[in-house]
mmCIF file of C-alpha atoms in Angstrom:
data_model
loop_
_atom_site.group_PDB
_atom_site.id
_atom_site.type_symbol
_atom_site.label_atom_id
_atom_site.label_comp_id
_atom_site.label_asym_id
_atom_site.label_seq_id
_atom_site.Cartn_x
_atom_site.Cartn_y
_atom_site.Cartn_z
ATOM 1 C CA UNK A 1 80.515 -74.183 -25.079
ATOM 2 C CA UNK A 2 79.690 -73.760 -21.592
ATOM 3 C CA UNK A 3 77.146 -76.053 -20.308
ATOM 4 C CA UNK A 4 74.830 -75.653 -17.276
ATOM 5 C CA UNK A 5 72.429 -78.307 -15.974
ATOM 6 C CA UNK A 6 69.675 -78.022 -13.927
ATOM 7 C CA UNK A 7 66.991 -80.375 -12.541
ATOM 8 C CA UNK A 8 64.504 -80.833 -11.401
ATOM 9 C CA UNK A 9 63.069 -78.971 -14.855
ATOM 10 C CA UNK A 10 59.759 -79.092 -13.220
ATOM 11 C CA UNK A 11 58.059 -79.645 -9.320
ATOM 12 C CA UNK A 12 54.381 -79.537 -8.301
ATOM 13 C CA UNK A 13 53.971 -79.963 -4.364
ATOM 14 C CA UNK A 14 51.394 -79.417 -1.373
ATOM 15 C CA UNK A 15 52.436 -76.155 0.790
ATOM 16 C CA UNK A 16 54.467 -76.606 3.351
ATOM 17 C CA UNK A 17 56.803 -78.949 1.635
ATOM 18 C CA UNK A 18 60.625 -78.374 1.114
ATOM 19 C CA UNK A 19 61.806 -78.328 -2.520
ATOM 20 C CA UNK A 20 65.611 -78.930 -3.323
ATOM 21 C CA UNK A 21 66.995 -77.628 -7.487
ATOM 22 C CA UNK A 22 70.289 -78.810 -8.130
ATOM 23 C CA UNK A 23 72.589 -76.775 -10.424
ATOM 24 C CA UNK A 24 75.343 -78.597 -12.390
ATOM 25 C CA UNK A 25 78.381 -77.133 -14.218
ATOM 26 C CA UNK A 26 78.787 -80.189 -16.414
ATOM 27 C CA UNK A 27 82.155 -79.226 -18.180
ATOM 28 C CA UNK A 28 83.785 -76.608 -16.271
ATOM 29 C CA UNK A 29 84.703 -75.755 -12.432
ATOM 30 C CA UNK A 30 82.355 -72.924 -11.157
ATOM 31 C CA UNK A 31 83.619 -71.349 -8.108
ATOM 32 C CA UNK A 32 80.652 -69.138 -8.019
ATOM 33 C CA UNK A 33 77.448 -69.741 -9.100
ATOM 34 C CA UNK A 34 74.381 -67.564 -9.215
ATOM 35 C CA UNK A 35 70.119 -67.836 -8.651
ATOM 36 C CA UNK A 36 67.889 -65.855 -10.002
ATOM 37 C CA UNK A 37 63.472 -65.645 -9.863
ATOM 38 C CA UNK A 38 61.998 -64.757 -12.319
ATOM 39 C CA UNK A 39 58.148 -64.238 -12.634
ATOM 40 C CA UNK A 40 55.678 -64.403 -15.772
ATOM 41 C CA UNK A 41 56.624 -61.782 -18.323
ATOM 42 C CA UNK A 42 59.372 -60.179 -15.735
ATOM 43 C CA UNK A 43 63.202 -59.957 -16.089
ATOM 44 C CA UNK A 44 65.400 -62.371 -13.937
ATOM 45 C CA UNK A 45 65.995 -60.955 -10.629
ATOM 46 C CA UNK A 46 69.126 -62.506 -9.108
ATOM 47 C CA UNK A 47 68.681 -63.793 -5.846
ATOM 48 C CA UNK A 48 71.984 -64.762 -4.437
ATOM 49 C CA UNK A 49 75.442 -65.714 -5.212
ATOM 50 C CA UNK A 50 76.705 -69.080 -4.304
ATOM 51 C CA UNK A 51 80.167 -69.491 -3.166
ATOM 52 C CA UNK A 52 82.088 -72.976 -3.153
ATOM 53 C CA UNK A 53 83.381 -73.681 -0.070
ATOM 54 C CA UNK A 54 81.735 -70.827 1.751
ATOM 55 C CA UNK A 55 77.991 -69.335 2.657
ATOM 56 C CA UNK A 56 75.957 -67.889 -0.022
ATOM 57 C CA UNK A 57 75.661 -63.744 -0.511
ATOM 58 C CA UNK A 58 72.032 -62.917 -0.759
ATOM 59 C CA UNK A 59 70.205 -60.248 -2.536
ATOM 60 C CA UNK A 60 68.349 -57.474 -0.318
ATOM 61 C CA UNK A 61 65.017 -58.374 0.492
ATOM 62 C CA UNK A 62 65.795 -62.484 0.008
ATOM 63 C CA UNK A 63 65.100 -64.482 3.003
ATOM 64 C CA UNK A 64 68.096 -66.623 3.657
ATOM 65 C CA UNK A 65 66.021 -69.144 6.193
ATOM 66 C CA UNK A 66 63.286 -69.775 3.344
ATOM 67 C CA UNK A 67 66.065 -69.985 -0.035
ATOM 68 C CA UNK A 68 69.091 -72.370 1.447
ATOM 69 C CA UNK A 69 71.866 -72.831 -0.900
ATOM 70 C CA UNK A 70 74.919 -75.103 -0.657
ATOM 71 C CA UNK A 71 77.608 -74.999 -3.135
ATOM 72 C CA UNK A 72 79.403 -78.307 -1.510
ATOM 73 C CA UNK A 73 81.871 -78.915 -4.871
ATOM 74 C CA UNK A 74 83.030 -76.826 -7.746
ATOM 75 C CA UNK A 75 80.454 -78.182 -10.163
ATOM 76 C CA UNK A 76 77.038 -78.407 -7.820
ATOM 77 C CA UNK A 77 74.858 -75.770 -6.167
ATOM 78 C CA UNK A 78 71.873 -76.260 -5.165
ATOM 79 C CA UNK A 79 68.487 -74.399 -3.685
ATOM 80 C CA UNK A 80 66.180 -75.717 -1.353
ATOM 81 C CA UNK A 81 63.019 -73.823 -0.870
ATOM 82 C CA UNK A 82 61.995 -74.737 3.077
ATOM 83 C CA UNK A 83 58.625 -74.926 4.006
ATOM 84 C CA UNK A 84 57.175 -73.447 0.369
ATOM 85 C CA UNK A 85 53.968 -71.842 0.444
ATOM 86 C CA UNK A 86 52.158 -70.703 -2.886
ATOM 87 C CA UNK A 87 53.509 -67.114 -2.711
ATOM 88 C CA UNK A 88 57.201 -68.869 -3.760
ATOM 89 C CA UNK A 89 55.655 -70.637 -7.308
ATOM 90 C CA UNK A 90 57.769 -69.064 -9.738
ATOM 91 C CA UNK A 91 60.549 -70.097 -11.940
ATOM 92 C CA UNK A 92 63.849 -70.621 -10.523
ATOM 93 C CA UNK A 93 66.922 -70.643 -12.472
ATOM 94 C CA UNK A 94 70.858 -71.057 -12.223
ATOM 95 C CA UNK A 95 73.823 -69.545 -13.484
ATOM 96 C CA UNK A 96 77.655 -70.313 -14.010
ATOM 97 C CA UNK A 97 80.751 -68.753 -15.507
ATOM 98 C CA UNK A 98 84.305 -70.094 -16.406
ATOM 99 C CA UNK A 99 85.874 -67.024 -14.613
ATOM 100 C CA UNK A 100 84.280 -64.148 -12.780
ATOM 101 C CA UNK A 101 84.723 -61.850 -15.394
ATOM 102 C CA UNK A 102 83.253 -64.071 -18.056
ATOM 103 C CA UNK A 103 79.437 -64.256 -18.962
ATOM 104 C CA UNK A 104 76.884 -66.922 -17.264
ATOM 105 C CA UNK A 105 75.922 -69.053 -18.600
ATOM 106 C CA UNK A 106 72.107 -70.287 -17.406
ATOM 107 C CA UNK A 107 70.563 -73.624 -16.833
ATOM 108 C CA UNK A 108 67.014 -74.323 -18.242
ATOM 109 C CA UNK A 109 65.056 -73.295 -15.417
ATOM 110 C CA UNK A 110 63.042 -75.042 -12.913
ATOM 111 C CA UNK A 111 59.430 -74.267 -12.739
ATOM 112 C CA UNK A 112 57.854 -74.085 -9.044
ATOM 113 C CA UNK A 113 54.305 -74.977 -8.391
ATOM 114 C CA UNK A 114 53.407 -75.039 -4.887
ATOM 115 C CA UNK A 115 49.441 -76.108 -4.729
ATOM 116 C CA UNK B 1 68.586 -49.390 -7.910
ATOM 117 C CA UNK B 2 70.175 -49.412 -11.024
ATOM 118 C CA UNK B 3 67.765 -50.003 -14.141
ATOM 119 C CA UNK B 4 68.313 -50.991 -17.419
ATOM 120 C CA UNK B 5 65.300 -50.233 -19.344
ATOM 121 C CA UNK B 6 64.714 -51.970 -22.952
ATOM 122 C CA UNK B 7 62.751 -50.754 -26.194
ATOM 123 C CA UNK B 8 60.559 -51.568 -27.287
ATOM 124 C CA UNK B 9 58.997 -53.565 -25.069
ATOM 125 C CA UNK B 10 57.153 -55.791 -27.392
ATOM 126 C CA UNK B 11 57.254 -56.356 -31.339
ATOM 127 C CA UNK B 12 55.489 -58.053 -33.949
ATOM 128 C CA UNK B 13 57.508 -58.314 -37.286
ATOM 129 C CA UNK B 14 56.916 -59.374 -40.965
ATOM 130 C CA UNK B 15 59.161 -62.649 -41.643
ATOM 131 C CA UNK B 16 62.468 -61.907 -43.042
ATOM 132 C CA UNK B 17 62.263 -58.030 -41.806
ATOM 133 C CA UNK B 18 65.589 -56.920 -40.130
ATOM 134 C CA UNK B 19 64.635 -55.847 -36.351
ATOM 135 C CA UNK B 20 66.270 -53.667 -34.027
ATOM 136 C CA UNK B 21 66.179 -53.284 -30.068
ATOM 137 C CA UNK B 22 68.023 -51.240 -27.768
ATOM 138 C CA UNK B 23 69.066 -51.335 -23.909
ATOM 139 C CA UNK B 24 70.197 -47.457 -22.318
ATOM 140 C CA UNK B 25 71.111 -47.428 -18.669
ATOM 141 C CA UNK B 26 71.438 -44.087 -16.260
ATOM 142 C CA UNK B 27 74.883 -45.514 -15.269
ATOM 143 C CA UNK B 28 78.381 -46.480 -17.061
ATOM 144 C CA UNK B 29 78.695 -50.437 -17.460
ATOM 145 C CA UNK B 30 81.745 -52.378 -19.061
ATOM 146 C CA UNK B 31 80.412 -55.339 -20.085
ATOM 147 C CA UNK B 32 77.115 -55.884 -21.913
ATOM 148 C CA UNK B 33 75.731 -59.032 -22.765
ATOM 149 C CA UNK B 34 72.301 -60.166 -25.162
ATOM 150 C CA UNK B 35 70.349 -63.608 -24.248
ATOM 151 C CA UNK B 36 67.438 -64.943 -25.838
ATOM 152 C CA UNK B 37 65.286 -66.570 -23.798
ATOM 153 C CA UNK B 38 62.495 -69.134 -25.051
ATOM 154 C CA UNK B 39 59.617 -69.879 -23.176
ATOM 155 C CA UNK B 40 60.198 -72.049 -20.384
ATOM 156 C CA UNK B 41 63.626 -72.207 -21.223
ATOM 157 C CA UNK B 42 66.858 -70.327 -19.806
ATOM 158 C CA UNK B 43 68.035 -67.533 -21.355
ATOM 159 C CA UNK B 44 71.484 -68.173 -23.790
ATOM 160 C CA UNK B 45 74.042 -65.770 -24.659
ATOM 161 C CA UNK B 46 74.165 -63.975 -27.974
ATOM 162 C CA UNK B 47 76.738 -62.198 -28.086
ATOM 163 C CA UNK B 48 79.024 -60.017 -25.458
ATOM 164 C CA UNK B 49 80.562 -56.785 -25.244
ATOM 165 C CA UNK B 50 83.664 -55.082 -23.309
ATOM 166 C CA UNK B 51 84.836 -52.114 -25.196
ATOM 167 C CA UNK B 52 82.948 -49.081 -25.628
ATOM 168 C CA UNK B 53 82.096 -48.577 -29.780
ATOM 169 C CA UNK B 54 82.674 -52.250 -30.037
ATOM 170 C CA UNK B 55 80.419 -53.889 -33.186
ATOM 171 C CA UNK B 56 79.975 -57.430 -32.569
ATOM 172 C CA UNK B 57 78.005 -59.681 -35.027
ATOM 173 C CA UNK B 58 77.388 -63.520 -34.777
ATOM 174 C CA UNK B 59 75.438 -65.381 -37.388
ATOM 175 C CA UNK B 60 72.485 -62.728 -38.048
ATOM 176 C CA UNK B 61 72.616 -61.006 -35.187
ATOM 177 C CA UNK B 62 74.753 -57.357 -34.883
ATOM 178 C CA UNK B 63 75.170 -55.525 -31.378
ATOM 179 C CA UNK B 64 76.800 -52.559 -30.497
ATOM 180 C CA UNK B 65 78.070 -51.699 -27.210
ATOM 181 C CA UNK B 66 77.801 -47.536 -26.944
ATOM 182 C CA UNK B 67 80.466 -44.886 -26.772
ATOM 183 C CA UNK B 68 78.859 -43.525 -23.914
ATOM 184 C CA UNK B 69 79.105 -46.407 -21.864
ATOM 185 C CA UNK B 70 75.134 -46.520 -21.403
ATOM 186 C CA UNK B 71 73.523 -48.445 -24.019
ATOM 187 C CA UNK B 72 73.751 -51.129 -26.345
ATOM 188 C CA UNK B 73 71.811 -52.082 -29.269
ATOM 189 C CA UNK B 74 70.860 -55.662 -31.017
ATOM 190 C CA UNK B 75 69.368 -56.111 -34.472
ATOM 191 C CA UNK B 76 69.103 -59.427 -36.306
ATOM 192 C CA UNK B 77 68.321 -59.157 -39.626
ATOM 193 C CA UNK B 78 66.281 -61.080 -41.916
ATOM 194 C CA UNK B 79 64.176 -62.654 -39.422
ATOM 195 C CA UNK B 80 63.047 -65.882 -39.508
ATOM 196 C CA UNK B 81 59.897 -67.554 -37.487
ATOM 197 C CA UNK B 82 62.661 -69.710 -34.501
ATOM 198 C CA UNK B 83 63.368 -65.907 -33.627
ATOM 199 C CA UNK B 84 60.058 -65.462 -31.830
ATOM 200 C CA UNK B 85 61.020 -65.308 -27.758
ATOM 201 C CA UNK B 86 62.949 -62.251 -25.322
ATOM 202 C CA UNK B 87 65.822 -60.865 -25.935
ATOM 203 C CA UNK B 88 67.786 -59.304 -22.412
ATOM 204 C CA UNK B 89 70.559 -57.314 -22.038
ATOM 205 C CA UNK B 90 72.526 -57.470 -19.182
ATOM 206 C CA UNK B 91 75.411 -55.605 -17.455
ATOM 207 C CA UNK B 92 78.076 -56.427 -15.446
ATOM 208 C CA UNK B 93 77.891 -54.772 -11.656
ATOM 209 C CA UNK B 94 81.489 -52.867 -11.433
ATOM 210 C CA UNK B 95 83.436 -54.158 -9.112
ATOM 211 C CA UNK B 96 81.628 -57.252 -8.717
ATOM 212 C CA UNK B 97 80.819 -60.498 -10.872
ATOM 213 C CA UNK B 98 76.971 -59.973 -10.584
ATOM 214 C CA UNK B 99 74.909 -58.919 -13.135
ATOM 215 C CA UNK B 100 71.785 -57.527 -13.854
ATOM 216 C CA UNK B 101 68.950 -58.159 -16.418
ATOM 217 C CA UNK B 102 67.269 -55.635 -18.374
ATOM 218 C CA UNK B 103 63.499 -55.011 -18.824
ATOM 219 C CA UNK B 104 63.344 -57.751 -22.117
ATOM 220 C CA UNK B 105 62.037 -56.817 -25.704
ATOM 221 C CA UNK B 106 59.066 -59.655 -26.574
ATOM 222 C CA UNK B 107 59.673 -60.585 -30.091
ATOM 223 C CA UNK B 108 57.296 -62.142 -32.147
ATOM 224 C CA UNK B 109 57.389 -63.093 -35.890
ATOM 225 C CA UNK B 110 54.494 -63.672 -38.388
ATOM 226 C CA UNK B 111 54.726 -66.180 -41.204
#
């Protein structure tokens, strides 16, 4: 099946620091893929949608300056979290599909800790 | 915004009782979709849906995607302890390739 890498799996940093996730599609071509948040004992709230070749489509209420993404191939995206602050700890993960109309398939997460 | 509310929210079962959970929206979706998700872990598809009435099963694990268009139940039966974590739904924006997440049903198992 379908198989979505992320890394790193884990990140502890001082405020103020810039964090970067990457997002793999290791055996497929993903022309889109997606971020979501998702907070203790919460749903996953997408963030934005990352398009190859083009700039990302954020959610409402997502600030584009703090959540940079770059999808610079057909199998990488990644996030970088600019100047994080404690208010952005949470954990971050990363979707893919074959095909628009198919169903992500989600990376194992990345979990934030900004001290 | 659109909602999709789960039920129940949380559940304790008996080992090897069958368990059922259901996800209604206010809208019409064409595509549902069940994860699991373990903890500190991304969530992994169960098992899709893309036809209203369609019945679905893979391994233990049955879902229905409603007539109406509006809901969609899971049940697993026979649990067994490696069940324990959340179970989504999730819906396919129409018109778009987005999706969104449902509230999650906490499941947890005793020996």
């Amino acid at each position: 099946g379908a198989v979505v890498s992320q890394h790193p799996s884990w990140v502890i940093c001082k405020s103020g620091t810039s964090v970067k996730i990457e997002c793999r599609s290791l055996d497929f071509q993903a022309t889109t893929m997606f971020w979501y948040r998702q907070f203790p004992k919460q749903s996953l709230m997408l963030m934005a949608t990352s398009n190859e070749g083009s700039k990302a489509t954020y959610e409402q209420g997502v600030e584009k300056d703090k959540f940079l993404i770059n999808h610079a191939s057909l199998t990488l995206s990644t996030l970088t979290v600019t100047s994080a602050h404690p208010e952005d700890s949470s954990f971050y993960i990363c979707s893919a599909s074959r095909s628009r109309y198919q169903p992500q398939h989600f990376g194992d997460g990345t979990r934030l800790s900004i001290l | 915004g659109q909602q999709l509310n789960q039920s129940p929210q949380s559940m304790f079962i008996q080992e090897g009782e069958d368990v059922s959970m259901n996800c209604t929206s206010s809208s019409i979706f064409n595509t549902w979709l069940w994860y699991k998700q373990d903890p500190g872990e991304g969530p992994v598809l169960l098992i899709a849906l893309y036809k209203a009435g369609e019945l679905t099963s893979n391994g233990r694990l049955t879902a229905q995607f409603g007539t109406t268009r509006k809901d969609s139940f899971l049940n697993i039966s026979a649990s067994i302890p490696s069940d324990v974590g959340i179970y989504f739904c999730a819906v396919r924006l129409s018109g778009t390739y987005k999706y969104i997440f449902g509230t999650g049903t906490r499941l947890k198992v005793l020996a």
